[in-house]
mmCIF file of C-alpha atoms in Angstrom:
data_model
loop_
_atom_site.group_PDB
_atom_site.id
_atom_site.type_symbol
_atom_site.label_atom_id
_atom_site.label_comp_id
_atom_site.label_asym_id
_atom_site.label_seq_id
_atom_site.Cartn_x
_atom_site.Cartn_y
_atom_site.Cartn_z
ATOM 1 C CA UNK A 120 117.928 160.912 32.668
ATOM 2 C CA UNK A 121 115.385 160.233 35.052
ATOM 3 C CA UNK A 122 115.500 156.982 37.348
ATOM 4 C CA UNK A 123 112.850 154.809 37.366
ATOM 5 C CA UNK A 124 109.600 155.183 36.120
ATOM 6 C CA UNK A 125 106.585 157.290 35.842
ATOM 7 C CA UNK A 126 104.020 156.168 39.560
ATOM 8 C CA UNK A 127 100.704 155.558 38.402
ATOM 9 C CA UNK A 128 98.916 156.424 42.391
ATOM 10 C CA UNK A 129 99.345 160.357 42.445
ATOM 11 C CA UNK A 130 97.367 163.531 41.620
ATOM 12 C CA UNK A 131 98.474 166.550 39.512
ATOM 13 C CA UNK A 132 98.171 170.256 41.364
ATOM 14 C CA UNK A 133 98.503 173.210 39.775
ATOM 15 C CA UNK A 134 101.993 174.843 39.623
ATOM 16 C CA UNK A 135 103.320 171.864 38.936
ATOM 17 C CA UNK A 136 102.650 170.339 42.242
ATOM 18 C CA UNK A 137 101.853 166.288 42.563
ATOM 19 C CA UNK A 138 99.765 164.513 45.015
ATOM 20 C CA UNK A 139 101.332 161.162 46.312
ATOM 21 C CA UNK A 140 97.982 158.837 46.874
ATOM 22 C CA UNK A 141 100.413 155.322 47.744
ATOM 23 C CA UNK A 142 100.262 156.324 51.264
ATOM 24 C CA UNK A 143 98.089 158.056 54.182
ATOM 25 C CA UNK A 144 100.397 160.786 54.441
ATOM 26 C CA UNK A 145 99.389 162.471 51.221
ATOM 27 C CA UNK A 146 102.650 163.988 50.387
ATOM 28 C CA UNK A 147 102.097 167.341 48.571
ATOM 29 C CA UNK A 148 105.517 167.258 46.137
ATOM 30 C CA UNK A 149 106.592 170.393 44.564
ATOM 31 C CA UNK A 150 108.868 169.879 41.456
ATOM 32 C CA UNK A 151 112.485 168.575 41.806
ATOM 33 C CA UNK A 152 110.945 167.658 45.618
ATOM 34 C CA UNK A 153 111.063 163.705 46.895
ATOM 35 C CA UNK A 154 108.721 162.698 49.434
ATOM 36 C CA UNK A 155 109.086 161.567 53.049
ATOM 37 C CA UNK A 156 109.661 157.864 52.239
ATOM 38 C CA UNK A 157 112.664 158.943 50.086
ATOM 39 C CA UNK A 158 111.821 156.524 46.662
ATOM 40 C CA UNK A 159 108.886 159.395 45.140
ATOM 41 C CA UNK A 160 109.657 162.362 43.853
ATOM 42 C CA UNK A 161 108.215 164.711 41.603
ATOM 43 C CA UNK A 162 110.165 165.576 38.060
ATOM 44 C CA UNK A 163 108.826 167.804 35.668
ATOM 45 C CA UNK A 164 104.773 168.201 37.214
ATOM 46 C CA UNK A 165 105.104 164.088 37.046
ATOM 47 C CA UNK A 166 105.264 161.312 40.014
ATOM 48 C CA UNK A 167 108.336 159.024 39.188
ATOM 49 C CA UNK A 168 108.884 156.054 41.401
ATOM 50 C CA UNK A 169 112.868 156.067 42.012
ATOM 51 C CA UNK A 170 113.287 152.481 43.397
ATOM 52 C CA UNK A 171 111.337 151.269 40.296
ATOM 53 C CA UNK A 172 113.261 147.919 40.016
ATOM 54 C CA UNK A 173 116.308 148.455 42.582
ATOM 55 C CA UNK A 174 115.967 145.543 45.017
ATOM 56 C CA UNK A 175 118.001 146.514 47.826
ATOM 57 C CA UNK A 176 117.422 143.020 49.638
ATOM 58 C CA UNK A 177 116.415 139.598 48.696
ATOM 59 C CA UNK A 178 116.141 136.651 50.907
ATOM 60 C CA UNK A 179 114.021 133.105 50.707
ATOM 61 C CA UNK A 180 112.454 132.941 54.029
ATOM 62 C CA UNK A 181 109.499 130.859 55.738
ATOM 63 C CA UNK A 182 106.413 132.092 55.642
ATOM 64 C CA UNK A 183 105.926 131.786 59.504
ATOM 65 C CA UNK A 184 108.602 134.663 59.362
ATOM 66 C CA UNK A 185 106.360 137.192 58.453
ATOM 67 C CA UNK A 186 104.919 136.192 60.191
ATOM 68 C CA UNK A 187 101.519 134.533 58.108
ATOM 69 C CA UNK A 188 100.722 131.320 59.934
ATOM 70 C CA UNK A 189 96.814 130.766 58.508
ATOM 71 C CA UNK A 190 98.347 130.652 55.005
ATOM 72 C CA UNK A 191 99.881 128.066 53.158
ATOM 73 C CA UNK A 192 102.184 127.444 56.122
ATOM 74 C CA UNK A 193 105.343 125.495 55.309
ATOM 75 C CA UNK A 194 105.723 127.821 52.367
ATOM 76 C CA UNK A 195 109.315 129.152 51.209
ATOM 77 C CA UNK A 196 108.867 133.094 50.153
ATOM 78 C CA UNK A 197 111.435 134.983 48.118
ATOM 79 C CA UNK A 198 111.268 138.475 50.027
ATOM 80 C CA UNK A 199 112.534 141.579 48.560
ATOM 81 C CA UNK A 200 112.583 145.435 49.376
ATOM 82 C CA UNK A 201 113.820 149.027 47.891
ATOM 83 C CA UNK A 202 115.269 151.892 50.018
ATOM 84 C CA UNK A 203 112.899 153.906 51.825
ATOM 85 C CA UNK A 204 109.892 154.132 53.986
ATOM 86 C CA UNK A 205 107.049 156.253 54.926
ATOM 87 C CA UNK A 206 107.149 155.931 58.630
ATOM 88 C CA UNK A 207 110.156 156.669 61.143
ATOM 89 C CA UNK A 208 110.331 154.125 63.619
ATOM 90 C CA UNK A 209 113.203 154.721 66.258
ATOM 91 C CA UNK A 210 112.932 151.571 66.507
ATOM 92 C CA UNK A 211 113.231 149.782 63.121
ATOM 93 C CA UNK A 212 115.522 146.500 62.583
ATOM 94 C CA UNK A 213 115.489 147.215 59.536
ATOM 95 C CA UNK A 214 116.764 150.808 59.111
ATOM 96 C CA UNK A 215 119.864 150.588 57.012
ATOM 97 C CA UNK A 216 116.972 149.838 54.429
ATOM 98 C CA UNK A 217 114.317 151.971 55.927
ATOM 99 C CA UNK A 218 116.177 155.302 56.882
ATOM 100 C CA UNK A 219 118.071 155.327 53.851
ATOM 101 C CA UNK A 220 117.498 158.140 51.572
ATOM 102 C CA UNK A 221 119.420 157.370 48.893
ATOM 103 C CA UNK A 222 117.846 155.386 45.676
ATOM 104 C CA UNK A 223 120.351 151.879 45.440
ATOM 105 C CA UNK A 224 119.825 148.285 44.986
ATOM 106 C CA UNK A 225 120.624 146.028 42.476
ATOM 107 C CA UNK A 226 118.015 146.500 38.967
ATOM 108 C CA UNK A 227 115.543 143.566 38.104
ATOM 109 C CA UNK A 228 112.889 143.635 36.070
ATOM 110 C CA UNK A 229 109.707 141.898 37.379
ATOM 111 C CA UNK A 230 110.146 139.382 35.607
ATOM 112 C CA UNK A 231 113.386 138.876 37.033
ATOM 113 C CA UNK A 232 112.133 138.917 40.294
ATOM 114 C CA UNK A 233 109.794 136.053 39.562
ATOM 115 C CA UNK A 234 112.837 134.035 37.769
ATOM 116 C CA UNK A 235 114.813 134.427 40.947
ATOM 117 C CA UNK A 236 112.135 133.193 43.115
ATOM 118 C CA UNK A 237 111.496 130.260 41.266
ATOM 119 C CA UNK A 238 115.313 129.507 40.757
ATOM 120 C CA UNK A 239 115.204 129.148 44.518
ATOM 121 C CA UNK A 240 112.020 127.348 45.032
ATOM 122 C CA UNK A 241 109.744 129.676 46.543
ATOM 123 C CA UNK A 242 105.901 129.362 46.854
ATOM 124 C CA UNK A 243 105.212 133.243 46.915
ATOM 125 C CA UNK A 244 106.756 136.877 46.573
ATOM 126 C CA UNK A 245 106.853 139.012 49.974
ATOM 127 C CA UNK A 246 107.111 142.461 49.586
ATOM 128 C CA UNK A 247 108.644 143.493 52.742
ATOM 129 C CA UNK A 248 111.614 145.084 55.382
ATOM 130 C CA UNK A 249 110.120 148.317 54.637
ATOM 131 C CA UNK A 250 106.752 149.890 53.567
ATOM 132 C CA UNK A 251 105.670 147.832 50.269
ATOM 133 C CA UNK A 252 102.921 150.576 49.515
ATOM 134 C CA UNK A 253 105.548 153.114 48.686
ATOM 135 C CA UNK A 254 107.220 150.488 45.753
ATOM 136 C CA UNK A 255 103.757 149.586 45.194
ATOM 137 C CA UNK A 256 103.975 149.804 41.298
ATOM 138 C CA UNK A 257 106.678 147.673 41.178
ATOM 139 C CA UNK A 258 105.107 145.590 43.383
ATOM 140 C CA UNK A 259 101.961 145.773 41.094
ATOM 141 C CA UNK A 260 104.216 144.343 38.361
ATOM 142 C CA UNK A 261 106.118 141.534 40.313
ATOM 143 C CA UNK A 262 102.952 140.315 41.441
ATOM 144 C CA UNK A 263 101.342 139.864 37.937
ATOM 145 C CA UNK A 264 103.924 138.592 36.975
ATOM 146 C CA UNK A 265 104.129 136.518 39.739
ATOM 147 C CA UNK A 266 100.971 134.789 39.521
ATOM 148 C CA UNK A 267 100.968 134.161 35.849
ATOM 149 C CA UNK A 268 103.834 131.849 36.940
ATOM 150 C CA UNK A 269 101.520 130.134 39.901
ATOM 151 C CA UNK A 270 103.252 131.955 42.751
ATOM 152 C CA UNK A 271 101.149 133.825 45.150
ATOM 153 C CA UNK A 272 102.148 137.632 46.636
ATOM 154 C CA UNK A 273 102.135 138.777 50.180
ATOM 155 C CA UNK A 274 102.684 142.277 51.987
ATOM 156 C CA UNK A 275 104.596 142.831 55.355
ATOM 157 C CA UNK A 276 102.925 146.476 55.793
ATOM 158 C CA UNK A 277 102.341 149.387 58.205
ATOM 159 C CA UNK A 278 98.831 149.284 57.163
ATOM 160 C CA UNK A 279 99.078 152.971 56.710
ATOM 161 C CA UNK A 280 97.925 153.102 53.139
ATOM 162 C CA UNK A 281 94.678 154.797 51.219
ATOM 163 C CA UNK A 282 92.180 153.726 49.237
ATOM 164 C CA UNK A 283 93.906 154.225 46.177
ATOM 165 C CA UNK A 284 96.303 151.387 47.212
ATOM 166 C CA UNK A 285 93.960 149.080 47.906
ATOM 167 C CA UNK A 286 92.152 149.453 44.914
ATOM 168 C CA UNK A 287 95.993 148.371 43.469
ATOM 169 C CA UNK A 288 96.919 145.651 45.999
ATOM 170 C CA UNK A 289 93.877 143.844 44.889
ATOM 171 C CA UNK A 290 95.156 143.358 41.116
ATOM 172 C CA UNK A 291 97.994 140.907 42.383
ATOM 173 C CA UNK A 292 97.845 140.634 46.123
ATOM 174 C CA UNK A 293 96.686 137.705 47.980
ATOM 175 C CA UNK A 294 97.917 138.018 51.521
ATOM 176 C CA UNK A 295 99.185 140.714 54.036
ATOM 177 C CA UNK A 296 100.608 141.442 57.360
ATOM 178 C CA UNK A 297 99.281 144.569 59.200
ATOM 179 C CA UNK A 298 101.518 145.412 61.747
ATOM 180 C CA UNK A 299 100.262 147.657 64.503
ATOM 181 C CA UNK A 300 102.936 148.875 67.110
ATOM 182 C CA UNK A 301 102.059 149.661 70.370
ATOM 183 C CA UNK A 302 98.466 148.809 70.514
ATOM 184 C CA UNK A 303 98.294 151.825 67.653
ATOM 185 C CA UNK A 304 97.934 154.080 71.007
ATOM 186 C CA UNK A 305 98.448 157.660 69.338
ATOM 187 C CA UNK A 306 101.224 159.219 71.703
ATOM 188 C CA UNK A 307 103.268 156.502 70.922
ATOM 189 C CA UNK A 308 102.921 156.364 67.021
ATOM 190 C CA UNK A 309 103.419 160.252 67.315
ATOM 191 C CA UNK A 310 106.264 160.116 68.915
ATOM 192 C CA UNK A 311 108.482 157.261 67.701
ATOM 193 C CA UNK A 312 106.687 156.415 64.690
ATOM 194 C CA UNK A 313 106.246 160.145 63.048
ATOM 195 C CA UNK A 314 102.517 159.422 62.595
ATOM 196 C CA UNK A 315 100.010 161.862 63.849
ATOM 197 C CA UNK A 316 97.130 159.425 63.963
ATOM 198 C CA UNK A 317 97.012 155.612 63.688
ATOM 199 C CA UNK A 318 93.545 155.831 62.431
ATOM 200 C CA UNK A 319 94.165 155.488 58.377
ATOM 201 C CA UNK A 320 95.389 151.835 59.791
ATOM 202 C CA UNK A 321 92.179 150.571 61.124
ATOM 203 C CA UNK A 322 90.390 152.229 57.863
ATOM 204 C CA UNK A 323 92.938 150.443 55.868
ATOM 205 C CA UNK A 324 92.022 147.023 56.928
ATOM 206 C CA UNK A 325 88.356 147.800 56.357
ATOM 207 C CA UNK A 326 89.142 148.802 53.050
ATOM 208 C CA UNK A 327 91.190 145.673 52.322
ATOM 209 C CA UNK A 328 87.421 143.299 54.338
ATOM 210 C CA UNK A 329 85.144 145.257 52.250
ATOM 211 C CA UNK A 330 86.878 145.492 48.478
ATOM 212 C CA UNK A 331 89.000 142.545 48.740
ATOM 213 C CA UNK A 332 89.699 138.935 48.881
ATOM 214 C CA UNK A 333 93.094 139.254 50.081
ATOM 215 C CA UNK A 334 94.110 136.868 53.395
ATOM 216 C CA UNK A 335 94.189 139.163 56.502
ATOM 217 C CA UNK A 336 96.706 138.665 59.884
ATOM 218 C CA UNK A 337 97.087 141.026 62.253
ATOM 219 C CA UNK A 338 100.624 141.532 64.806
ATOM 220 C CA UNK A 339 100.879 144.191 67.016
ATOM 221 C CA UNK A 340 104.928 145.011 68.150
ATOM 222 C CA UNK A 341 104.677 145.144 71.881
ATOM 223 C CA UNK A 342 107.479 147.797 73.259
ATOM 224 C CA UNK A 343 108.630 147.739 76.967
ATOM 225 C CA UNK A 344 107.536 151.102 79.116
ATOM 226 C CA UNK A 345 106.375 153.464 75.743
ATOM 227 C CA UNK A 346 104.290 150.685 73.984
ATOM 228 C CA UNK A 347 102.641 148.105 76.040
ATOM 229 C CA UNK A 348 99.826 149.953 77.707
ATOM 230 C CA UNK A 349 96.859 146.656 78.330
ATOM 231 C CA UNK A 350 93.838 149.217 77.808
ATOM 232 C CA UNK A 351 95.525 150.129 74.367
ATOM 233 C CA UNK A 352 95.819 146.467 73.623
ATOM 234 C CA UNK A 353 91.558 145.594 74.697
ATOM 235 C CA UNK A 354 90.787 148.210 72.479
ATOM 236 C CA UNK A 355 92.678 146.354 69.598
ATOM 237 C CA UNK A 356 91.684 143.234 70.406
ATOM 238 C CA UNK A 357 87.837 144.465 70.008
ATOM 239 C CA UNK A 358 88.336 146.389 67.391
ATOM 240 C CA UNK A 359 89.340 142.923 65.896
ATOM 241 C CA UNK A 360 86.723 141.203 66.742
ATOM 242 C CA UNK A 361 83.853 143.320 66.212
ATOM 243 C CA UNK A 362 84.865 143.696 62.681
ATOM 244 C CA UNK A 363 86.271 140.451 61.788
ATOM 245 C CA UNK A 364 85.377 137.871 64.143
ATOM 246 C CA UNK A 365 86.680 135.541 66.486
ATOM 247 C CA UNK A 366 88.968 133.582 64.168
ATOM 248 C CA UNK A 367 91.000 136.403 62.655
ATOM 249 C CA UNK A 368 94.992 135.662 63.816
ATOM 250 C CA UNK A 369 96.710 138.092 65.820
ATOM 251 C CA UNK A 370 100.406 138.098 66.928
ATOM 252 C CA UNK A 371 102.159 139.868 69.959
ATOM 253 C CA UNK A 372 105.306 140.154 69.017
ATOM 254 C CA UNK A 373 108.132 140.855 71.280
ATOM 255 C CA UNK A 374 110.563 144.048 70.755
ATOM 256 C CA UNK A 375 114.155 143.645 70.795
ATOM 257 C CA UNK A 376 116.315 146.625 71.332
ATOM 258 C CA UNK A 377 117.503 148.741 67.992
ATOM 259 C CA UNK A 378 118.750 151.688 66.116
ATOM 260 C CA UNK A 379 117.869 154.601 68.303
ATOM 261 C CA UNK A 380 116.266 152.732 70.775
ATOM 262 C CA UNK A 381 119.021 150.904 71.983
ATOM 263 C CA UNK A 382 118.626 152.137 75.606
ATOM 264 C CA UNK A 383 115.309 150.054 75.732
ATOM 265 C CA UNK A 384 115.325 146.383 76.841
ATOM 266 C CA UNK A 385 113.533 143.694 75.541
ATOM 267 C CA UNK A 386 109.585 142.837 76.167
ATOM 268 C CA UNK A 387 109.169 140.988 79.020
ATOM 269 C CA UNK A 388 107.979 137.375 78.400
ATOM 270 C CA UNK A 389 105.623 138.460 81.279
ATOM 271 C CA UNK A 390 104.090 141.181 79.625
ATOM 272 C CA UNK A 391 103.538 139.390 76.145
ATOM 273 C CA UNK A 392 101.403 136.984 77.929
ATOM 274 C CA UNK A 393 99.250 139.783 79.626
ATOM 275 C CA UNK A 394 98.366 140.866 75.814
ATOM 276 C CA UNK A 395 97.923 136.979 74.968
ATOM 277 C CA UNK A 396 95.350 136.441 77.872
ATOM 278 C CA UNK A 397 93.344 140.284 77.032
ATOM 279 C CA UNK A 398 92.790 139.010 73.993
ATOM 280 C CA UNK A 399 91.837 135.734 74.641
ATOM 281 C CA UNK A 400 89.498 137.184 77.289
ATOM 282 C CA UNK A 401 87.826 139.716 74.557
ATOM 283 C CA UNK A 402 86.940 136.653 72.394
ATOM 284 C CA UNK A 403 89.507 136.108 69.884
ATOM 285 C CA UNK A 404 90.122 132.237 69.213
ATOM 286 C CA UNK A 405 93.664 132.456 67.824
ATOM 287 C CA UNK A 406 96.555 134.541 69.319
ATOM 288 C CA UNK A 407 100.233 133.851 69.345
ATOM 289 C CA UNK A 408 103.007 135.336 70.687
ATOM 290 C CA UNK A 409 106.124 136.305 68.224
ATOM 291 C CA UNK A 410 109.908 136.489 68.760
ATOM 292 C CA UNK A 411 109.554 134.075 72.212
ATOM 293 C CA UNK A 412 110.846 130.500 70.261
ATOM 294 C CA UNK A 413 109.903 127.348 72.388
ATOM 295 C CA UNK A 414 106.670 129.354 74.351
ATOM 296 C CA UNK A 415 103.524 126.947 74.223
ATOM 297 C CA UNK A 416 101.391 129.985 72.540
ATOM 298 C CA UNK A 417 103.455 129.964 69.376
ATOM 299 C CA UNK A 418 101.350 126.977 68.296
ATOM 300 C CA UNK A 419 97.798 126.596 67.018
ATOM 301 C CA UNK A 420 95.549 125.325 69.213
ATOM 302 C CA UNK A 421 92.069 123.800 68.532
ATOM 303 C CA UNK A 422 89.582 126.369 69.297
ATOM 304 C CA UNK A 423 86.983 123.541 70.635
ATOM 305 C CA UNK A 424 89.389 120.866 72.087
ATOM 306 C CA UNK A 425 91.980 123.094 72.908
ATOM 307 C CA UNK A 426 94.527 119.788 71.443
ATOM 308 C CA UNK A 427 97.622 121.067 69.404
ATOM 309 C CA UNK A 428 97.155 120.946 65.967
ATOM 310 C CA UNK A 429 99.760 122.844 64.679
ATOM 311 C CA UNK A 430 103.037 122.368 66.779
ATOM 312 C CA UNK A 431 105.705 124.798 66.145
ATOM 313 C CA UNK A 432 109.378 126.292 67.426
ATOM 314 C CA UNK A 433 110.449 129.642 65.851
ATOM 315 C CA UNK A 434 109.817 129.657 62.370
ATOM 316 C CA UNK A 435 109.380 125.900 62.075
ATOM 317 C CA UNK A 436 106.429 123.584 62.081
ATOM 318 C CA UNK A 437 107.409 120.219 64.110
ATOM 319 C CA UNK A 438 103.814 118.431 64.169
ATOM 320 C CA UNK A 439 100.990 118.764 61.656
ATOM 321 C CA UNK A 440 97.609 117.528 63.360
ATOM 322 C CA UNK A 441 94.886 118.924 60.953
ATOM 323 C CA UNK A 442 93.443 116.679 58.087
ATOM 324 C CA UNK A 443 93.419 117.364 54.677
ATOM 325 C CA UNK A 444 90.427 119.266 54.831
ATOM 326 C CA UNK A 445 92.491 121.558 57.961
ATOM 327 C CA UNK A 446 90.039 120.002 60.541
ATOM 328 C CA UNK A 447 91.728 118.949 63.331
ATOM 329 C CA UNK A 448 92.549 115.514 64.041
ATOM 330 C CA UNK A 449 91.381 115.131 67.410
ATOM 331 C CA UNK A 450 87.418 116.345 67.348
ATOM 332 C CA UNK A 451 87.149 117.770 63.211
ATOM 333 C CA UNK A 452 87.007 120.971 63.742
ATOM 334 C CA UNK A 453 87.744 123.220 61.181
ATOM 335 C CA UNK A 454 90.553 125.245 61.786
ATOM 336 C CA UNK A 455 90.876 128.747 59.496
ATOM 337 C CA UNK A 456 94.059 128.029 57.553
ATOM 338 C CA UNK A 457 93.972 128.741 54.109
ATOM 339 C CA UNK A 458 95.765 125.917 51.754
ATOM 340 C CA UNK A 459 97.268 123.383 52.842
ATOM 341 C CA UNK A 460 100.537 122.624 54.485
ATOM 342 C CA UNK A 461 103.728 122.469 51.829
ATOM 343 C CA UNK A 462 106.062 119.223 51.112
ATOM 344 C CA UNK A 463 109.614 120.008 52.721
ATOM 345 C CA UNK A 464 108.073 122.298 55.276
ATOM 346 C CA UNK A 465 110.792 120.519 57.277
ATOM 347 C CA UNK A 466 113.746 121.851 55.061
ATOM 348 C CA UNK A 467 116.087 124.838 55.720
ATOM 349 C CA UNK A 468 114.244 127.608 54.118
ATOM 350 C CA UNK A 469 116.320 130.542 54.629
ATOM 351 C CA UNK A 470 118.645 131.710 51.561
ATOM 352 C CA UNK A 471 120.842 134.187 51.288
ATOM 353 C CA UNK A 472 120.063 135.734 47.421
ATOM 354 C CA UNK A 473 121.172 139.488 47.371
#
């Protein structure tokens, strides 16, 4: 019996060989052979997606967590994972999920998935903790079904995808998280990501501008001594907004300490404000700073009065200051957040589920 089912993103080679077309690494699979990221593996001259419907985590979560702050904010999402990834990050928080190379998690079907997000309220479906475009058929199916039943779907992602999974993100996805570590400088991806060249990253989110619809932010993991270089971070920061304008969100977000990076200590507030003011500097309107709760540049600030229109702490929203058109309330301008905030965006939303 073979787990799973049959991935639809893949090329046949002779000999029996398969192409894997999910991600940017291109993984040439000979048969009875898995994959890097541990969930594809070829059976028989065919792709089979292992993890097909074995979530290995599901929690309800703010949106802010993400983190997605220019969409819907207040929502509750209903965030789920497999085993698996396609990078190596020495770094990860989430490796028990990541790193693990073994196929478990509990089976759902998508529409099970969707059942268990409404049972617990949630706006949307985040497909996220490790690289969503390695599940991405799955994903594919949840997020049909997903929006047949008015919820909307969102990727946490590497960004280190292909045009094939683009093309597939836009049947059901509507927003997404690319998060860039270290500035995407090279010599650090290489060596603590396992990823020779960050540039399939920056063609990702063109593909995603130029074929899509689908709601763009953009964080950036900032990592003490190895990963916090400030020319790295200007050349981001353009890159940004040269290709999608001042008003595209970007987060620094501030490393903690983890798996086999352990010996490494946490960002310096100091630092995270260095990458706050180069990108201010370069042009870009809104910029926040992650993992710092309480700092003033967590909230949204009116890019012509400079007033606080969105007041936050952590994951919550404490002061809503934007109309019901998202102009702000002190001089109308119009502030680039897409739908409008939730009722009970002041309620616990974190749930345990699986």
């Amino acid at each position: 019996m073979i787990l799973g089912k049959e991935a639809e993103l893949y090329e046949k080679l002779p000999n029996d060989k398969v192409k894997c077309t999910a991600c940017a690494r291109y993984c040439e699979i000979g048969n009875g052979q898995i994959g890097l990221c541990g969930i594809r593996g070829n059976e028989n001259g065919k792709l089979h997606l292992y993890a097909y419907g074995k979530v290995v985590s599901g929690h309800v979560d703010p949106i802010e967590k993400k983190p997605l702050i220019h969409y819907y904010p207040g929502s509750k999402i209903y965030s789920i994972a497999t085993t698996g990834c396609n990078w190596l990050c020495k770094y990860c928080q989430n490796s028990d999920i990541s790193q693990r190379r073994e196929v478990q998690g509990i089976d759902m079907t998508p529409d099970e998935v969707v059942d268990t997000a409404l049972k617990y309220g949630a706006h949307g479906i985040a497909y996220t903790y490790n690289e969503p475009s390695i599940f991405i058929e799955f994903a594919k199916d949840c997020g049909i079904a997903a929006r047949k039943k008015g919820l909307f779907n969102i990727f946490v992602s590497n960004g280190y995808d292909t045009p094939q999974s683009v093309s597939m993100m836009n049947q059901f996805l509507d927003g997404i998280t690319v998060d860039f570590k270290g500035s995407a400088e090279k010599e650090f991806t290489r060596k603590f990501i396992g990823v020779p060249d960050p540039q399939p990253i920056f063609d990702t989110l063109l593909e995603i501008r130029d074929r899509t619809n689908i709601h763009i932010e953009i964080t950036d993991l900032i990592v003490p001594k190895v990963g916090d270089d400030l020319e790295h971070a200007k050349k981001l920061s353009k890159f940004i907004l040269d290709e999608f304008g001042p008003e595209m969100p970007i987060h620094f977000l501030r490393f903690h300490p983890d798996y086999k990076m352990m010996e490494y200590p946490s960002t310096p507030v100091e630092t995270l404000e260095k990458h706050y003011k180069i990108a201010k500097d370069v042009g870009l309107k809104y910029v926040y700073l992650g993992n710092v709760p309480g700092h003033k540049w967590e909230h949204t600030y009116c890019s012509e009065c400079n007033n606080i229109v969105v007041n936050r702490y952590g994951f919550s929203i404490r002061e809503w200051s934007l109309d019901k058109n998202n102009c702000c309330k002190f001089c109308g301008n119009k502030i680039p957040i897409e739908g409008k905030l939730r009722e009970g965006y002041k309620e616990d939303r974190f749930q345990f589920v699986s």
